Tab-separated table of C-alpha atoms and ligand atoms in Angstrom:
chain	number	residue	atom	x	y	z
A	213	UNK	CA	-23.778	-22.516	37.549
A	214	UNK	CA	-24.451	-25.794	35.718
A	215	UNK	CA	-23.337	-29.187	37.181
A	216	UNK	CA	-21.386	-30.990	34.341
A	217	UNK	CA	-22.081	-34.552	34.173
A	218	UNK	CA	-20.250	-37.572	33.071
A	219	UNK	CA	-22.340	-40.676	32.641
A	220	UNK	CA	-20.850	-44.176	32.908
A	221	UNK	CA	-22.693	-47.011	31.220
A	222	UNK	CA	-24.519	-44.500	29.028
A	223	UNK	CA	-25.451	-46.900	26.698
A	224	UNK	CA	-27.234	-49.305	28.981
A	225	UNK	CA	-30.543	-49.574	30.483
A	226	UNK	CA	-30.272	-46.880	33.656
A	227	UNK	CA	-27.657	-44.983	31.658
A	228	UNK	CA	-30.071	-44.118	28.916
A	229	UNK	CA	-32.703	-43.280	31.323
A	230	UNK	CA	-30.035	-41.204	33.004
A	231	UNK	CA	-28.668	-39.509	30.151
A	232	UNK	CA	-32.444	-38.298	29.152
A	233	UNK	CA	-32.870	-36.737	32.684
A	234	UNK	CA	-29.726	-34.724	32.978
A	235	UNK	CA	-30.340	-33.357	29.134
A	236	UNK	CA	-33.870	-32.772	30.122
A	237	UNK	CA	-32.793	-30.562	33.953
A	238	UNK	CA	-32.197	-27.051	33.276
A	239	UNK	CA	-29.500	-27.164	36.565
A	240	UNK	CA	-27.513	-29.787	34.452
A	241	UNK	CA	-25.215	-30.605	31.632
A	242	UNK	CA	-24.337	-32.995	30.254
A	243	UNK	CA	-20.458	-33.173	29.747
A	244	UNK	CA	-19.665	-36.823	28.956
A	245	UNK	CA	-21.311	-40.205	27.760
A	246	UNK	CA	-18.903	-43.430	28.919
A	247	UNK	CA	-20.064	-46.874	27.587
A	248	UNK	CA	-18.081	-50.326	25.886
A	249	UNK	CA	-20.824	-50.343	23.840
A	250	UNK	CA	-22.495	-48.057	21.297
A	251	UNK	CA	-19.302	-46.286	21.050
A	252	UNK	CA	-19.379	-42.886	18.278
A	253	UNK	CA	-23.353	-42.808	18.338
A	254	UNK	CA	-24.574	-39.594	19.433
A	255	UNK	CA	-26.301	-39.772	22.384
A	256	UNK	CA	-29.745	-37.992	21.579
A	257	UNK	CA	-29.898	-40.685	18.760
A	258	UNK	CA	-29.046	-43.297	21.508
A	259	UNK	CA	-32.201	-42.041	23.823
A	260	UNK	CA	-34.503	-42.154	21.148
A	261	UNK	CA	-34.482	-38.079	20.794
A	262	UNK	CA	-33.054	-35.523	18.402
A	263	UNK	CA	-29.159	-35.768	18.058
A	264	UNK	CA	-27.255	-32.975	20.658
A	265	UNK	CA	-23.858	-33.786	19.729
A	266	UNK	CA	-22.107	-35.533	22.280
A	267	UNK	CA	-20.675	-39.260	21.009
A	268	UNK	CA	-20.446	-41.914	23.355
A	269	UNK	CA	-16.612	-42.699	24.004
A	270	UNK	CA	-14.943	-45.739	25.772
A	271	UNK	CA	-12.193	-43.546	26.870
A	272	UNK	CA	-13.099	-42.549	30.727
A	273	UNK	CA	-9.723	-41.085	31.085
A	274	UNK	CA	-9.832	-38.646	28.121
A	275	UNK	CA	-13.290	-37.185	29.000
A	276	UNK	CA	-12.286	-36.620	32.533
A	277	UNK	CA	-9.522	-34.855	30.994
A	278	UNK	CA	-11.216	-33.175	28.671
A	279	UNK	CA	-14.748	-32.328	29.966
A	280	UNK	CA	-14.042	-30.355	33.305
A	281	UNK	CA	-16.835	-32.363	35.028
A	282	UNK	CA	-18.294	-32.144	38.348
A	283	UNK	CA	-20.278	-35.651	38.831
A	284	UNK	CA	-20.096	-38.672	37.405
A	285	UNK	CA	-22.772	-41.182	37.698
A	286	UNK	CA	-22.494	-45.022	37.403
A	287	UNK	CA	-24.634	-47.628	36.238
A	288	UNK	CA	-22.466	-50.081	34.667
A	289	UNK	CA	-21.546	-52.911	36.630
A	290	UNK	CA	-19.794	-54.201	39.866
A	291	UNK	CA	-16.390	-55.066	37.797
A	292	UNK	CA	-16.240	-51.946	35.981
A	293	UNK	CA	-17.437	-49.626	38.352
A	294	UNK	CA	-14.545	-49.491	40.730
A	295	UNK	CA	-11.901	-48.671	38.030
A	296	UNK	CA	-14.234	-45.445	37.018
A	297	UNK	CA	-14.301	-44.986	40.897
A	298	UNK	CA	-10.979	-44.964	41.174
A	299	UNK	CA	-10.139	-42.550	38.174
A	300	UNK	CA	-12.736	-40.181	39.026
A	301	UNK	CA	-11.865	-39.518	42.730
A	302	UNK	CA	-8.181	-39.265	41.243
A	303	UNK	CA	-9.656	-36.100	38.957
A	304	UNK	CA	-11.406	-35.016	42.673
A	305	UNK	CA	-14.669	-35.858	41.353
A	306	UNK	CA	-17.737	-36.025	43.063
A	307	UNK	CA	-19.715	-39.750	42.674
A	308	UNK	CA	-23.165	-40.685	42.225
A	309	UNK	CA	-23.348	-44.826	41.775
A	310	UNK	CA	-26.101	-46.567	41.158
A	311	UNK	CA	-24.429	-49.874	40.302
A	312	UNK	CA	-24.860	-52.647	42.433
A	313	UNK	CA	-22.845	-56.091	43.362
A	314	UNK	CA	-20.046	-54.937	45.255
A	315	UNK	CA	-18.475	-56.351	47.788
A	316	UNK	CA	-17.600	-55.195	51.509
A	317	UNK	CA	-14.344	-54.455	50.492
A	318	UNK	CA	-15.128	-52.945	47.627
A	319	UNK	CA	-17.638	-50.013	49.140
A	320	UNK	CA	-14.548	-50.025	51.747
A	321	UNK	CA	-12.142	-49.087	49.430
A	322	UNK	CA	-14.777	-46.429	48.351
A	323	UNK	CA	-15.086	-44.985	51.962
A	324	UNK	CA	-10.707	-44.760	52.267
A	325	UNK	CA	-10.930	-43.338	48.461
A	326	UNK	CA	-13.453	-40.593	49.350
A	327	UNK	CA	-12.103	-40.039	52.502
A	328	UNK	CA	-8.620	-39.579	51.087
A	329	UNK	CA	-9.362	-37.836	47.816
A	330	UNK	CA	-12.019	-35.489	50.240
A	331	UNK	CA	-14.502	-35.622	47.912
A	332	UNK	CA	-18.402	-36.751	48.430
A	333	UNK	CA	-19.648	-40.406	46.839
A	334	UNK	CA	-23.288	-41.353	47.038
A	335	UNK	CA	-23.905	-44.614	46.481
A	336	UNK	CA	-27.332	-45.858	46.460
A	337	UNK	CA	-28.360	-49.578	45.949
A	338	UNK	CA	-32.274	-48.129	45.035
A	339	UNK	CA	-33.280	-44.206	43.618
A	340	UNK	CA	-36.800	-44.679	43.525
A	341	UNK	CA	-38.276	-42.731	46.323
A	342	UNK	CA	-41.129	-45.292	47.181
A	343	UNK	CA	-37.856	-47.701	47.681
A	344	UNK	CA	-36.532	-45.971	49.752
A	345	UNK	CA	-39.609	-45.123	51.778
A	346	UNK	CA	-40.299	-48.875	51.890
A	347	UNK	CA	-36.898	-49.717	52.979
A	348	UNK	CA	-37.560	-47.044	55.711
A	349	UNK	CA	-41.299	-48.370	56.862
A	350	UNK	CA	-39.883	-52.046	57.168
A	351	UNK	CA	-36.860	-50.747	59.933
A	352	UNK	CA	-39.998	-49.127	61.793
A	353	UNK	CA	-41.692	-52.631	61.285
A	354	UNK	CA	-38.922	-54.510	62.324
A	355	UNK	CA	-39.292	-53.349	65.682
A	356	UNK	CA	-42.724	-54.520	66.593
A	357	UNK	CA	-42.867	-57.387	63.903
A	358	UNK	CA	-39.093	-59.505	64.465
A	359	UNK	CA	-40.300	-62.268	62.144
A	360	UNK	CA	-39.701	-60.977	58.923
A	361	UNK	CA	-38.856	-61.993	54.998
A	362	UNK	CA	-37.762	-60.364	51.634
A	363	UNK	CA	-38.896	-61.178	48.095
A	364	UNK	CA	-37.543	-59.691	45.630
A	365	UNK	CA	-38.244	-59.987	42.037
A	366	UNK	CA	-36.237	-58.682	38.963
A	367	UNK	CA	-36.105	-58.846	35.372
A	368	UNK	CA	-33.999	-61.597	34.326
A	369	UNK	CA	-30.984	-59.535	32.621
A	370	UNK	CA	-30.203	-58.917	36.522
A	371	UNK	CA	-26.461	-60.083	37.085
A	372	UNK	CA	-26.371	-60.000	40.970
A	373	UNK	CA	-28.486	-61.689	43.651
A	374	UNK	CA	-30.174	-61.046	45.688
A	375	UNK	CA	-30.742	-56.772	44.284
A	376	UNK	CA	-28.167	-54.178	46.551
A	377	UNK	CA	-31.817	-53.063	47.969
A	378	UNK	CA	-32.845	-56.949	49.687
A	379	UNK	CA	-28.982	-56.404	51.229
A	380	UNK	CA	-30.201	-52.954	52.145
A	381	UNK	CA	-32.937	-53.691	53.331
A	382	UNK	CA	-31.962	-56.668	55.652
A	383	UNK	CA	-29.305	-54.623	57.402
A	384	UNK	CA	-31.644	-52.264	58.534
A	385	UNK	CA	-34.261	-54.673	59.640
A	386	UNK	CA	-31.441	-56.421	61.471
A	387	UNK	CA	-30.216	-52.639	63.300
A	388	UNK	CA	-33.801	-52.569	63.750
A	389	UNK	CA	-34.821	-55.205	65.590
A	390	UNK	CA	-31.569	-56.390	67.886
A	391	UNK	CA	-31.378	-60.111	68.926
A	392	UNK	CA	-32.599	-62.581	65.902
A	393	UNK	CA	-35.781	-64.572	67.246
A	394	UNK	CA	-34.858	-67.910	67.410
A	395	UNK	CA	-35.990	-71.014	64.937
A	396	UNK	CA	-39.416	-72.396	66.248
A	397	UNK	CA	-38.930	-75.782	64.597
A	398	UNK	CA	-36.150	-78.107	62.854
A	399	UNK	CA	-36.877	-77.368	58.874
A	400	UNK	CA	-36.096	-79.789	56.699
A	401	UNK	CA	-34.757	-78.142	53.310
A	402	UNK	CA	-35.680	-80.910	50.632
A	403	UNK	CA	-34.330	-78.958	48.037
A	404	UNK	CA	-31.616	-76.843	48.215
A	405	UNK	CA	-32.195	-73.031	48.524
A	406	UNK	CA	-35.856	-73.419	48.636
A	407	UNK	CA	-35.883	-71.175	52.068
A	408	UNK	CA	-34.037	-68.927	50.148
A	409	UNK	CA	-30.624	-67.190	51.106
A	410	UNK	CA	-29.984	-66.387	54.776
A	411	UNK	CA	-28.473	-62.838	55.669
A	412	UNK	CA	-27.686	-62.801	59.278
A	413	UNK	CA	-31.019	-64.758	60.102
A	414	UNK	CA	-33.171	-62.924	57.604
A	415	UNK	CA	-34.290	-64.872	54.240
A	416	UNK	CA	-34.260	-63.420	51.427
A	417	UNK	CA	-35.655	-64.945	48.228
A	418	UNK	CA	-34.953	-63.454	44.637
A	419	UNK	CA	-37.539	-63.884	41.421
A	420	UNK	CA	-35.735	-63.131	38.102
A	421	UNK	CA	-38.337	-63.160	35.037
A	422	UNK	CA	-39.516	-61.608	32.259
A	423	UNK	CA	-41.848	-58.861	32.660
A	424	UNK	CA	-40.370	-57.666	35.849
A	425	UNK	CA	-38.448	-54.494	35.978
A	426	UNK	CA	-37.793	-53.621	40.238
A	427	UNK	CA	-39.646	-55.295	42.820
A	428	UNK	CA	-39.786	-56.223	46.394
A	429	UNK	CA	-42.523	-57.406	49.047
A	430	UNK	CA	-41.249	-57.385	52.854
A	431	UNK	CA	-43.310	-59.725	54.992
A	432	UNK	CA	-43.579	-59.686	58.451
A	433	UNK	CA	-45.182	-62.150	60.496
A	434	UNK	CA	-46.711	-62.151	64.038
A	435	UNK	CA	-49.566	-64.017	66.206
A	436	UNK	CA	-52.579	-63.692	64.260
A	437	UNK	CA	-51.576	-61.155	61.555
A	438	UNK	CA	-49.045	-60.208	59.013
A	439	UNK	CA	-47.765	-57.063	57.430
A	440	UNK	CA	-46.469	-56.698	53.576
A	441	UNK	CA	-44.540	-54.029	52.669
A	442	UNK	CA	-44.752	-53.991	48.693
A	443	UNK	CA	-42.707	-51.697	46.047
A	444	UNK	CA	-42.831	-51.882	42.382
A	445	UNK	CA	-40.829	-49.993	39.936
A	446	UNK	CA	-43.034	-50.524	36.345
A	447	UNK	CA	-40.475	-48.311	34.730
A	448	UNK	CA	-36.731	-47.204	34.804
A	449	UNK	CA	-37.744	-43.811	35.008
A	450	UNK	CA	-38.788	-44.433	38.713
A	451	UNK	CA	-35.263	-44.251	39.253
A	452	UNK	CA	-34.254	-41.157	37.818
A	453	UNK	CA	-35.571	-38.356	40.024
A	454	UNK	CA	-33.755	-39.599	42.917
A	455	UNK	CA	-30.681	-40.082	40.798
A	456	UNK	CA	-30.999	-36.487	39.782
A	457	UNK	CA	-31.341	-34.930	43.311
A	458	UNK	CA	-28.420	-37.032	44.399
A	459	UNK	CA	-26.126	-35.202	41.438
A	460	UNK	CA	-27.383	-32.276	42.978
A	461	UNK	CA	-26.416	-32.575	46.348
A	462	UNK	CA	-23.786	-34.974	45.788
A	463	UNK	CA	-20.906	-31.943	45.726
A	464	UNK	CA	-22.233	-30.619	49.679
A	465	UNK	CA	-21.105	-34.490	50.776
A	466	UNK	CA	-18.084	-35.299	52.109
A	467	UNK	CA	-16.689	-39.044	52.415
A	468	UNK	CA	-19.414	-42.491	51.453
A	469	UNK	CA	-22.476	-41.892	51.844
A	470	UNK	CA	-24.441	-45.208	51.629
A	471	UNK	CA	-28.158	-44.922	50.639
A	472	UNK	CA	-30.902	-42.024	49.224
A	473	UNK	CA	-32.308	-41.793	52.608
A	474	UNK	CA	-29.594	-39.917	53.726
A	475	UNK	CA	-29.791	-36.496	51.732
A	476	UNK	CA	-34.279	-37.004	51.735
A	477	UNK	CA	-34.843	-35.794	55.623
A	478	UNK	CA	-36.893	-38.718	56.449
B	296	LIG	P1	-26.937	-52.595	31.468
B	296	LIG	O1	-28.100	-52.302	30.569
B	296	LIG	O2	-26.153	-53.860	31.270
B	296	LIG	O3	-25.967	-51.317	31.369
B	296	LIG	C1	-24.641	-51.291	31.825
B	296	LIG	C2	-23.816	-50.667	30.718
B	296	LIG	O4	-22.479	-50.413	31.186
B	296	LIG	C3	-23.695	-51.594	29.494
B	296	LIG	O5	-23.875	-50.836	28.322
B	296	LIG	C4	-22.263	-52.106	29.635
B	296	LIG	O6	-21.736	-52.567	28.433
B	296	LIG	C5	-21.595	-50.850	30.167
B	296	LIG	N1	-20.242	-51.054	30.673
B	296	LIG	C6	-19.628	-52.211	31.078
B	296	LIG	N2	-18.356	-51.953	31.447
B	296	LIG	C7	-18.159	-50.614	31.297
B	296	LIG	C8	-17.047	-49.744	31.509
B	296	LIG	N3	-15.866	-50.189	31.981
B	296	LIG	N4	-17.197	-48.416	31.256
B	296	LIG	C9	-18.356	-47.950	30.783
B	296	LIG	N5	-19.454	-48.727	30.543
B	296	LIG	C10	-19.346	-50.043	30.804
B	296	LIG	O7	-27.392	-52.582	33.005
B	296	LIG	P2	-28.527	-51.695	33.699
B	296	LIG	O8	-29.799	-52.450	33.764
B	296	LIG	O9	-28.511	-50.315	33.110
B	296	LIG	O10	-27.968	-51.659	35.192
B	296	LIG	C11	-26.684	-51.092	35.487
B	296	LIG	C12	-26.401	-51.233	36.982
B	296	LIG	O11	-27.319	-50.409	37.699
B	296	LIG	C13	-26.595	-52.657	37.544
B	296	LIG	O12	-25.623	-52.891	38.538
B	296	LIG	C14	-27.990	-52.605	38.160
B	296	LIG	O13	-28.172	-53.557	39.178
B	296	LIG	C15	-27.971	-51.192	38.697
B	296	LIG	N6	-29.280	-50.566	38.945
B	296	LIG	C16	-29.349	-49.763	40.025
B	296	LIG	C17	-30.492	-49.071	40.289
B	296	LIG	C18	-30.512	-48.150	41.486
B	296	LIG	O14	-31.557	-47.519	41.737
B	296	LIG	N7	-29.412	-48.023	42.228
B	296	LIG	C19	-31.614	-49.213	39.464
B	296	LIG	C20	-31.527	-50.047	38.347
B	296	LIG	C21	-30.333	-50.709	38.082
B	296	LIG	P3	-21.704	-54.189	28.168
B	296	LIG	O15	-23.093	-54.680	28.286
B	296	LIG	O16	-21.144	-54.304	26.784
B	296	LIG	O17	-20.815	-54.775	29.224
């Protein structure tokens, strides 16, 4: 049986990307495109394709009425994405987000929602696989190399800083590699922020600029030697096979489920 899939922020960046990948997967349908923007276009016009005849509406409520979906996928943005949470867990929807920024509380509120509602949400700060396989070699790293930082680099639309996959990334260094080494000397910041921001004792410094799309170096240092840890994403479409297999395994989940690496069998 086909999935049915609701896409929120359909007429953005990821959304596009994601649209063009469920119309393109033979286990998937495409039931509903959700964007503020864009509104009436078709959405085959929209991806640069041959019209299929589904218009983009502003009106989550009516297409979950509507469009007996299964999923829906976010990638709009931290404000907007917990009201389409919160309606779609109400229809006992299954949830694939990709949009980042949220708070603590706010992925909270998801686990209690998913929890309550008993339905599955995967939310994933990064879908590209190498990501996640980077994110997963750095916790290994962490444990022989304590001395680490993160550099990550973005195109500069990017709203949030530093990316949901620096955060990510940081917490697992940090389960990783127990007590935080301590400082070695006094540094003297002569301009603010220049050591970048501190998560629990791990920097993390954030490049927004043109040209970039998803980026992010780990270094690790240690007597003698370092180790980088480098993934790029040179295209959206990086993301979208991971986003995919997430819609596809997103309905066998029960409760949050925080991060890719979860449902890959590292
Ligand atoms: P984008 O191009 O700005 O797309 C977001 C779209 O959502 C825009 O069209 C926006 O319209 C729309 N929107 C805003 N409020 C909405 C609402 N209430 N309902 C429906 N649509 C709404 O951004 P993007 O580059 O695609 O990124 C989207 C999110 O995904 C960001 O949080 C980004 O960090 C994240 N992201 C995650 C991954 C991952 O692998 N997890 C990868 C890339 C990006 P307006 O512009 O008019 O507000």
């Amino acid at each position: 049986m086909l999935i049915r899939v609701v896409v929120t922020g359909a007429g953005g960046r990821m959304g596009r990307e994601v649209c063009r990948g469920v119309l393109h997967d033979p286990e998937l349908e495409l039931a509903g495109a959700v964007d503020v923007r864009s509104v009436g276009a078709d959405i085959g016009d929209l991806i640069g394709e041959r019209p299929v005849g589904l218009r983009v509406t502003e009106d989550l409520r009516r297409c979950l009425e509507t469009g007996q979906a299964s999923v829906v996928v976010d990638f709009t943005n931290s404000q907007a994405c917990m009201g389409n949470a919160r309606l779609a867990v109400r229809f006992g929807l299954n949830l694939v987000i990709g949009t980042t920024g949220m708070s603590t509380r706010e992925i909270d509120e998801l686990h209690t929602l998913a929890e309550e509602q008993e339905v599955g949400i995967l939310l994933a700060p990064n879908f590209a696989l190498g990501a996640v396989l980077m994110m997963h070699f750095a916790q290994i790293a962490a444990r022989y190399f304590p001395q680490v930082e993160i550099i990550e680099m973005h195109h500069d639309q990017k709203l949030d800083a530093p990316s949901g996959t620096a955060l990510k990334t940081a917490e697992l260094i940090l389960s990783a590699r127990g007590e935080a080494p301590g400082a070695k000397v006094q540094e003297q910041e002569r301009l603010a922020g220049c050591r970048g921001g501190n998560y629990e004792g791990v920097r993390i410094h954030s490049l927004r600029l043109p040209g970039f799309v998803a980026h992010q170096k780990v270094v690790f240092g240690g007597n003698g030697q370092t180790l980088s840890i480098q993934h790029d994403s040179l295209s959206r479409e990086s993301f979208i096979p991971g986003v995919l297999l997430a819609i596809k395994e997103v309905g066998r989940l029960r409760g949050l489920v925080y991060g890719l690496e979860n449902i890959l069998n590292l």
